[in-house]
Amino acid sequence: MLESFFKSGVAEAGCDEAGRGCLAGSVFAAAVIFAPDYQNDLINDSKQLSEHRRNELREVIERDALSWAVAVVTPEEIDHINILNASILAMHRALDQLTIVPGSIIVDGNRFKKYRDIEHHTIVKGDSKYLSIAAASILAKTHRDEYMLGLDKEFPLYGWRDNKGYPTRQHRDAIRQYGPTVYHRKSFNLLPPIQLELFE
């Protein structure tokens, strides 16, 4: 069972991102605030859940959360400010959209930049420890997957319906054959040397 909060007595927002390691598409981030006594034994790190369960829980989270938001940073912005800064910016944008100003922020991982004057805590593997971070991971992942399915209709040759923009062999083979699209992150190493790919 995940912990309901890191700090008691305040409205606490959990944040996480999705798509940081992808070669194409925007990076998404979510922020979620639950009531202090909220509990749901089904919510977990999105990577531990099936796609079907994630989509089911997305509806539950969006219904049950006191406030939630999802935000994006585009491939062009990623290329301009780098993926770490883009991931943090996406989380800041999600926090901007919350209808409740949090008294504390907890973030999955070990890197974050101060948001307003609100205290924050970075937590390695926080999405498997705290309910609000796990919920944010589910929202970020499901909203991003939905977005990549839309892009797949525009560019079906890259397999985004299946790989969601991650660097699979199928994805890189398509880049090699057809070249990058407007949605590819030009600052990323889209095509590493072929001899290195043999060991992937």
PDB file of C-alpha atoms in Angstrom:
ATOM      1  CA  MET A   1       0.000   0.000   0.000  1.00  0.00           C
ATOM      2  CA  LEU A   2       1.409   3.389  -0.986  1.00  0.00           C
ATOM      3  CA  GLU A   3       1.763   6.261   1.467  1.00  0.00           C
ATOM      4  CA  SER A   4      -0.994   8.879   1.294  1.00  0.00           C
ATOM      5  CA  PHE A   5       1.329  11.817   1.875  1.00  0.00           C
ATOM      6  CA  PHE A   6       4.913  12.849   2.600  1.00  0.00           C
ATOM      7  CA  LYS A   7       4.016  15.832   4.784  1.00  0.00           C
ATOM      8  CA  SER A   8       0.821  15.909   6.809  1.00  0.00           C
ATOM      9  CA  GLY A   9      -1.405  18.909   7.373  1.00  0.00           C
ATOM     10  CA  VAL A  10      -1.035  20.513   3.929  1.00  0.00           C
ATOM     11  CA  ALA A  11      -2.445  20.049   0.447  1.00  0.00           C
ATOM     12  CA  GLU A  12       0.318  18.041  -1.178  1.00  0.00           C
ATOM     13  CA  ALA A  13       0.817  17.766  -4.946  1.00  0.00           C
ATOM     14  CA  GLY A  14       2.544  14.736  -6.417  1.00  0.00           C
ATOM     15  CA  CYS A  15       4.327  15.222  -9.767  1.00  0.00           C
ATOM     16  CA  ASP A  16       5.726  12.903 -12.397  1.00  0.00           C
ATOM     17  CA  GLU A  17       6.539  12.962 -16.098  1.00  0.00           C
ATOM     18  CA  ALA A  18       6.257  10.608 -19.074  1.00  0.00           C
ATOM     19  CA  GLY A  19       8.172  10.439 -22.327  1.00  0.00           C
ATOM     20  CA  ARG A  20      11.519  11.729 -21.168  1.00  0.00           C
ATOM     21  CA  GLY A  21      13.450   8.969 -22.951  1.00  0.00           C
ATOM     22  CA  CYS A  22      11.507   9.108 -26.216  1.00  0.00           C
ATOM     23  CA  LEU A  23      12.948  10.110 -29.577  1.00  0.00           C
ATOM     24  CA  ALA A  24       9.726  11.785 -30.720  1.00  0.00           C
ATOM     25  CA  GLY A  25       6.811  13.706 -29.297  1.00  0.00           C
ATOM     26  CA  SER A  26       6.266  16.060 -26.404  1.00  0.00           C
ATOM     27  CA  VAL A  27       7.160  15.269 -22.809  1.00  0.00           C
ATOM     28  CA  PHE A  28       4.100  15.188 -20.537  1.00  0.00           C
ATOM     29  CA  ALA A  29       3.839  15.819 -16.806  1.00  0.00           C
ATOM     30  CA  ALA A  30       1.009  15.627 -14.297  1.00  0.00           C
ATOM     31  CA  ALA A  31       0.303  17.002 -10.848  1.00  0.00           C
ATOM     32  CA  VAL A  32      -2.251  15.437  -8.500  1.00  0.00           C
ATOM     33  CA  ILE A  33      -3.656  16.470  -5.128  1.00  0.00           C
ATOM     34  CA  PHE A  34      -5.705  13.958  -3.137  1.00  0.00           C
ATOM     35  CA  ALA A  35      -7.532  14.422   0.138  1.00  0.00           C
ATOM     36  CA  PRO A  36      -5.160  13.572   3.029  1.00  0.00           C
ATOM     37  CA  ASP A  37      -7.114  10.434   3.928  1.00  0.00           C
ATOM     38  CA  TYR A  38      -7.582   9.205   0.334  1.00  0.00           C
ATOM     39  CA  GLN A  39      -6.514   5.636  -0.357  1.00  0.00           C
ATOM     40  CA  ASN A  40      -6.758   3.372  -3.365  1.00  0.00           C
ATOM     41  CA  ASP A  41      -4.940   0.060  -3.315  1.00  0.00           C
ATOM     42  CA  LEU A  42      -5.039  -0.253  -7.119  1.00  0.00           C
ATOM     43  CA  ILE A  43      -3.030   2.888  -7.835  1.00  0.00           C
ATOM     44  CA  ASN A  44       0.649   2.133  -8.399  1.00  0.00           C
ATOM     45  CA  ASP A  45       3.634   3.179 -10.485  1.00  0.00           C
ATOM     46  CA  SER A  46       2.315   3.310 -14.066  1.00  0.00           C
ATOM     47  CA  LYS A  47       5.156   1.071 -15.265  1.00  0.00           C
ATOM     48  CA  GLN A  48       3.817  -1.724 -13.043  1.00  0.00           C
ATOM     49  CA  LEU A  49       0.332  -1.599 -14.582  1.00  0.00           C
ATOM     50  CA  SER A  50      -1.156  -2.879 -17.814  1.00  0.00           C
ATOM     51  CA  GLU A  51      -2.368  -0.373 -20.372  1.00  0.00           C
ATOM     52  CA  HIS A  52      -5.964  -1.378 -19.659  1.00  0.00           C
ATOM     53  CA  ARG A  53      -5.542  -0.883 -15.897  1.00  0.00           C
ATOM     54  CA  ARG A  54      -3.834   2.489 -16.421  1.00  0.00           C
ATOM     55  CA  ASN A  55      -6.743   3.712 -18.515  1.00  0.00           C
ATOM     56  CA  GLU A  56      -9.241   2.513 -15.917  1.00  0.00           C
ATOM     57  CA  LEU A  57      -7.345   4.241 -13.125  1.00  0.00           C
ATOM     58  CA  ARG A  58      -7.050   7.454 -15.124  1.00  0.00           C
ATOM     59  CA  GLU A  59     -10.820   7.855 -14.879  1.00  0.00           C
ATOM     60  CA  VAL A  60     -10.758   7.082 -11.152  1.00  0.00           C
ATOM     61  CA  ILE A  61      -7.948   9.559 -10.454  1.00  0.00           C
ATOM     62  CA  GLU A  62      -9.540  12.345 -12.484  1.00  0.00           C
ATOM     63  CA  ARG A  63     -12.802  11.771 -10.613  1.00  0.00           C
ATOM     64  CA  ASP A  64     -11.390  11.391  -7.097  1.00  0.00           C
ATOM     65  CA  ALA A  65      -8.554  13.937  -6.985  1.00  0.00           C
ATOM     66  CA  LEU A  66      -9.199  17.263  -5.293  1.00  0.00           C
ATOM     67  CA  SER A  67      -7.265  18.789  -8.190  1.00  0.00           C
ATOM     68  CA  TRP A  68      -5.252  17.415 -11.099  1.00  0.00           C
ATOM     69  CA  ALA A  69      -3.601  18.745 -14.242  1.00  0.00           C
ATOM     70  CA  VAL A  70      -1.552  17.547 -17.196  1.00  0.00           C
ATOM     71  CA  ALA A  71       0.871  19.734 -19.162  1.00  0.00           C
ATOM     72  CA  VAL A  72       3.260  19.343 -22.091  1.00  0.00           C
ATOM     73  CA  VAL A  73       6.543  20.671 -23.417  1.00  0.00           C
ATOM     74  CA  THR A  74       6.966  20.347 -27.185  1.00  0.00           C
ATOM     75  CA  PRO A  75       9.825  18.733 -29.119  1.00  0.00           C
ATOM     76  CA  GLU A  76      10.943  22.211 -30.249  1.00  0.00           C
ATOM     77  CA  GLU A  77      11.138  23.367 -26.641  1.00  0.00           C
ATOM     78  CA  ILE A  78      12.966  20.185 -25.642  1.00  0.00           C
ATOM     79  CA  ASP A  79      15.583  20.829 -28.335  1.00  0.00           C
ATOM     80  CA  HIS A  80      15.999  24.390 -27.083  1.00  0.00           C
ATOM     81  CA  ILE A  81      16.284  23.824 -23.309  1.00  0.00           C
ATOM     82  CA  ASN A  82      17.205  20.069 -23.072  1.00  0.00           C
ATOM     83  CA  ILE A  83      15.080  17.216 -21.794  1.00  0.00           C
ATOM     84  CA  LEU A  84      15.819  17.617 -18.077  1.00  0.00           C
ATOM     85  CA  ASN A  85      14.764  21.258 -18.074  1.00  0.00           C
ATOM     86  CA  ALA A  86      11.797  20.388 -20.287  1.00  0.00           C
ATOM     87  CA  SER A  87      10.612  17.699 -17.855  1.00  0.00           C
ATOM     88  CA  ILE A  88      10.791  20.140 -14.953  1.00  0.00           C
ATOM     89  CA  LEU A  89       9.065  22.854 -16.996  1.00  0.00           C
ATOM     90  CA  ALA A  90       6.234  20.428 -17.822  1.00  0.00           C
ATOM     91  CA  MET A  91       5.771  19.732 -14.102  1.00  0.00           C
ATOM     92  CA  HIS A  92       5.741  23.472 -13.355  1.00  0.00           C
ATOM     93  CA  ARG A  93       3.107  23.975 -16.052  1.00  0.00           C
ATOM     94  CA  ALA A  94       0.985  21.222 -14.547  1.00  0.00           C
ATOM     95  CA  LEU A  95       1.283  22.850 -11.112  1.00  0.00           C
ATOM     96  CA  ASP A  96       0.249  26.172 -12.676  1.00  0.00           C
ATOM     97  CA  GLN A  97      -3.050  24.599 -13.747  1.00  0.00           C
ATOM     98  CA  LEU A  98      -4.071  23.189 -10.362  1.00  0.00           C
ATOM     99  CA  THR A  99      -7.167  24.767  -8.853  1.00  0.00           C
ATOM    100  CA  ILE A 100      -5.671  24.342  -5.372  1.00  0.00           C
ATOM    101  CA  VAL A 101      -2.338  25.916  -4.450  1.00  0.00           C
ATOM    102  CA  PRO A 102      -0.323  23.130  -2.804  1.00  0.00           C
ATOM    103  CA  GLY A 103       1.471  23.602   0.476  1.00  0.00           C
ATOM    104  CA  SER A 104       4.022  20.956  -0.430  1.00  0.00           C
ATOM    105  CA  ILE A 105       5.215  19.297  -3.643  1.00  0.00           C
ATOM    106  CA  ILE A 106       6.667  15.797  -3.971  1.00  0.00           C
ATOM    107  CA  VAL A 107       8.405  14.820  -7.197  1.00  0.00           C
ATOM    108  CA  ASP A 108       9.499  11.491  -8.618  1.00  0.00           C
ATOM    109  CA  GLY A 109      13.255  11.371  -9.167  1.00  0.00           C
ATOM    110  CA  ASN A 110      16.126  13.458  -7.858  1.00  0.00           C
ATOM    111  CA  ARG A 111      15.977  16.701  -9.856  1.00  0.00           C
ATOM    112  CA  PHE A 112      13.574  19.620  -9.614  1.00  0.00           C
ATOM    113  CA  LYS A 113      13.641  23.413  -9.565  1.00  0.00           C
ATOM    114  CA  LYS A 114      11.910  25.493  -6.940  1.00  0.00           C
ATOM    115  CA  TYR A 115       8.293  26.266  -7.795  1.00  0.00           C
ATOM    116  CA  ARG A 116       7.155  29.635  -6.434  1.00  0.00           C
ATOM    117  CA  ASP A 117       7.955  29.633  -2.720  1.00  0.00           C
ATOM    118  CA  ILE A 118       6.480  26.180  -2.112  1.00  0.00           C
ATOM    119  CA  GLU A 119       8.641  23.570  -0.429  1.00  0.00           C
ATOM    120  CA  HIS A 120       9.392  20.506  -2.514  1.00  0.00           C
ATOM    121  CA  HIS A 121      10.926  17.085  -1.976  1.00  0.00           C
ATOM    122  CA  THR A 122      12.444  14.861  -4.657  1.00  0.00           C
ATOM    123  CA  ILE A 123      11.941  11.150  -4.024  1.00  0.00           C
ATOM    124  CA  VAL A 124      13.769   8.470  -5.985  1.00  0.00           C
ATOM    125  CA  LYS A 125      11.227   5.856  -7.094  1.00  0.00           C
ATOM    126  CA  GLY A 126       8.553   8.061  -5.578  1.00  0.00           C
ATOM    127  CA  ASP A 127       5.997   6.654  -8.007  1.00  0.00           C
ATOM    128  CA  SER A 128       6.207   3.340  -6.140  1.00  0.00           C
ATOM    129  CA  LYS A 129       6.071   4.969  -2.694  1.00  0.00           C
ATOM    130  CA  TYR A 130       3.497   7.788  -2.684  1.00  0.00           C
ATOM    131  CA  LEU A 131      -0.069   7.733  -3.931  1.00  0.00           C
ATOM    132  CA  SER A 132      -0.126  11.188  -5.508  1.00  0.00           C
ATOM    133  CA  ILE A 133       3.109  10.612  -7.438  1.00  0.00           C
ATOM    134  CA  ALA A 134       1.877   7.237  -8.685  1.00  0.00           C
ATOM    135  CA  ALA A 135      -1.386   8.870  -9.770  1.00  0.00           C
ATOM    136  CA  ALA A 136       0.584  11.598 -11.567  1.00  0.00           C
ATOM    137  CA  SER A 137       2.614   8.917 -13.348  1.00  0.00           C
ATOM    138  CA  ILE A 138      -0.599   7.278 -14.557  1.00  0.00           C
ATOM    139  CA  LEU A 139      -2.094  10.539 -15.825  1.00  0.00           C
ATOM    140  CA  ALA A 140       1.103  11.618 -17.565  1.00  0.00           C
ATOM    141  CA  LYS A 141       1.516   8.207 -19.202  1.00  0.00           C
ATOM    142  CA  THR A 142      -2.084   7.776 -20.369  1.00  0.00           C
ATOM    143  CA  HIS A 143      -2.414  11.311 -21.699  1.00  0.00           C
ATOM    144  CA  ARG A 144       0.884  10.989 -23.543  1.00  0.00           C
ATOM    145  CA  ASP A 145      -0.008   7.584 -24.998  1.00  0.00           C
ATOM    146  CA  GLU A 146      -3.265   9.076 -26.285  1.00  0.00           C
ATOM    147  CA  TYR A 147      -1.305  11.911 -27.891  1.00  0.00           C
ATOM    148  CA  MET A 148       1.127   9.471 -29.565  1.00  0.00           C
ATOM    149  CA  LEU A 149      -1.773   7.453 -30.982  1.00  0.00           C
ATOM    150  CA  GLY A 150      -2.924  10.664 -32.646  1.00  0.00           C
ATOM    151  CA  LEU A 151       0.538  11.295 -34.090  1.00  0.00           C
ATOM    152  CA  ASP A 152       0.650   7.693 -35.336  1.00  0.00           C
ATOM    153  CA  LYS A 153      -2.311   8.443 -37.595  1.00  0.00           C
ATOM    154  CA  GLU A 154      -0.316  11.246 -39.177  1.00  0.00           C
ATOM    155  CA  PHE A 155       2.938   9.277 -39.444  1.00  0.00           C
ATOM    156  CA  PRO A 156       2.062   5.551 -39.322  1.00  0.00           C
ATOM    157  CA  LEU A 157       5.432   4.309 -40.593  1.00  0.00           C
ATOM    158  CA  TYR A 158       7.259   4.832 -37.276  1.00  0.00           C
ATOM    159  CA  GLY A 159       5.230   2.411 -35.166  1.00  0.00           C
ATOM    160  CA  TRP A 160       4.251   5.000 -32.581  1.00  0.00           C
ATOM    161  CA  ARG A 161       1.043   3.123 -31.828  1.00  0.00           C
ATOM    162  CA  ASP A 162       3.236   0.435 -30.298  1.00  0.00           C
ATOM    163  CA  ASN A 163       6.508   2.102 -29.294  1.00  0.00           C
ATOM    164  CA  LYS A 164       4.998   5.490 -28.255  1.00  0.00           C
ATOM    165  CA  GLY A 165       8.130   7.215 -29.553  1.00  0.00           C
ATOM    166  CA  TYR A 166      10.651   5.210 -27.531  1.00  0.00           C
ATOM    167  CA  PRO A 167      13.902   4.102 -29.236  1.00  0.00           C
ATOM    168  CA  THR A 168      12.958   0.600 -30.350  1.00  0.00           C
ATOM    169  CA  ARG A 169      14.708  -1.068 -33.270  1.00  0.00           C
ATOM    170  CA  GLN A 170      11.518  -0.669 -35.342  1.00  0.00           C
ATOM    171  CA  HIS A 171      11.451   3.060 -34.626  1.00  0.00           C
ATOM    172  CA  ARG A 172      15.112   3.594 -35.473  1.00  0.00           C
ATOM    173  CA  ASP A 173      14.864   1.503 -38.634  1.00  0.00           C
ATOM    174  CA  ALA A 174      12.008   3.762 -39.779  1.00  0.00           C
ATOM    175  CA  ILE A 175      14.061   6.891 -39.043  1.00  0.00           C
ATOM    176  CA  ARG A 176      16.923   5.406 -41.035  1.00  0.00           C
ATOM    177  CA  GLN A 177      14.628   4.604 -43.969  1.00  0.00           C
ATOM    178  CA  TYR A 178      12.313   7.627 -44.007  1.00  0.00           C
ATOM    179  CA  GLY A 179      14.196  10.272 -42.040  1.00  0.00           C
ATOM    180  CA  PRO A 180      12.948  12.204 -38.991  1.00  0.00           C
ATOM    181  CA  THR A 181       9.527  13.866 -38.793  1.00  0.00           C
ATOM    182  CA  VAL A 182       8.627  17.286 -37.417  1.00  0.00           C
ATOM    183  CA  TYR A 183       7.859  15.525 -34.124  1.00  0.00           C
ATOM    184  CA  HIS A 184      11.321  14.033 -33.645  1.00  0.00           C
ATOM    185  CA  ARG A 185      13.648  15.600 -31.088  1.00  0.00           C
ATOM    186  CA  LYS A 186      16.513  16.823 -33.226  1.00  0.00           C
ATOM    187  CA  SER A 187      18.824  17.244 -30.225  1.00  0.00           C
ATOM    188  CA  PHE A 188      18.565  13.514 -29.459  1.00  0.00           C
ATOM    189  CA  ASN A 189      20.828  10.827 -30.862  1.00  0.00           C
ATOM    190  CA  LEU A 190      18.215   9.470 -33.256  1.00  0.00           C
ATOM    191  CA  LEU A 191      20.546   7.048 -35.049  1.00  0.00           C
ATOM    192  CA  PRO A 192      23.494   5.695 -33.056  1.00  0.00           C
ATOM    193  CA  PRO A 193      26.156   3.727 -34.950  1.00  0.00           C
ATOM    194  CA  ILE A 194      24.769   0.450 -36.277  1.00  0.00           C
ATOM    195  CA  GLN A 195      27.445  -1.603 -34.486  1.00  0.00           C
ATOM    196  CA  LEU A 196      26.200  -0.275 -31.146  1.00  0.00           C
ATOM    197  CA  GLU A 197      22.619  -1.210 -31.971  1.00  0.00           C
ATOM    198  CA  LEU A 198      23.629  -4.861 -32.216  1.00  0.00           C
ATOM    199  CA  PHE A 199      24.019  -4.926 -28.447  1.00  0.00           C
ATOM    200  CA  GLU A 200      20.684  -3.283 -27.625  1.00  0.00           C
TER     201      GLU A 200
END
